[in-house]
Coordinates of C-alpha atoms in Angstrom, one line a residue:
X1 CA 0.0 0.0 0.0
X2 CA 1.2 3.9 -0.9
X3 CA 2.1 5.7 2.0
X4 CA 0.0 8.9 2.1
X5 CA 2.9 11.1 1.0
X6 CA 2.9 8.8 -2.0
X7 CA -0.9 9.1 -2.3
X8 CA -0.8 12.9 -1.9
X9 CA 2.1 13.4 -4.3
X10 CA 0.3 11.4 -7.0
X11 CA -2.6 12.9 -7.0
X12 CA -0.7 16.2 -6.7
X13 CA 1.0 15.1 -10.3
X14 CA -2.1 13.8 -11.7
X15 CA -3.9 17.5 -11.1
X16 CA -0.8 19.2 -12.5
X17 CA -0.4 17.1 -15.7
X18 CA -4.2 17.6 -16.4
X19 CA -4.0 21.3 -16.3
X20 CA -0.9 20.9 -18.5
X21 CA -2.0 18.9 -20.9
X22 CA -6.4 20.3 -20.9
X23 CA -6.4 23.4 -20.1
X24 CA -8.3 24.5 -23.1
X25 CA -11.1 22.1 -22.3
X26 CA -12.6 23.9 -18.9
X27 CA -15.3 20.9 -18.4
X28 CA -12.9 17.8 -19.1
X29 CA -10.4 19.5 -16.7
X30 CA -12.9 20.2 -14.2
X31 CA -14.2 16.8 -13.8
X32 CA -10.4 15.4 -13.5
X33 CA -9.1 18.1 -11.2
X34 CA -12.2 17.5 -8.6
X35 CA -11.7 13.6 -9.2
X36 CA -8.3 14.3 -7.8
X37 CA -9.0 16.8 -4.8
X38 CA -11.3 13.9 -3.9
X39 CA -8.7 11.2 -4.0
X40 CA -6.2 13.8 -2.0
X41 CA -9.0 14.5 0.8
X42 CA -9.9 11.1 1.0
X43 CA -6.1 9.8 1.8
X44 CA -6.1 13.2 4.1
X45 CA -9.6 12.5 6.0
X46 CA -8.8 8.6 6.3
X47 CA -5.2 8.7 7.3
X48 CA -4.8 8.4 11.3
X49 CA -3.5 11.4 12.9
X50 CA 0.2 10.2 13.9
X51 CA 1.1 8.7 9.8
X52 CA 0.3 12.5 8.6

């Protein structure tokens, strides 16, 4: 399993190559960056306290 740095730099990479590679295309880049904010609060919220 990813440790949540891993998790949270992945996502991180994922967001940035989207807006790199779709910017021109507002509603395909909106629905890939929010799919990623998800998976980043997701590892955030579920993650116990003392591995953050």
């Amino acid at each position: 399993m990813a440790s949540v740095l891993q998790q949270m730099e992945s996502a991180d990479g994922a967001a940035c190559q989207n807006i790199a590679s779709h910017g021109d295309d507002r509603g395909f880049l909106s629905q890939n960056l929010l799919a990623q904010l998800r998976n980043l609060l997701e590892t955030v919220v579920v993650t116990p306290r003392g591995q953050r």
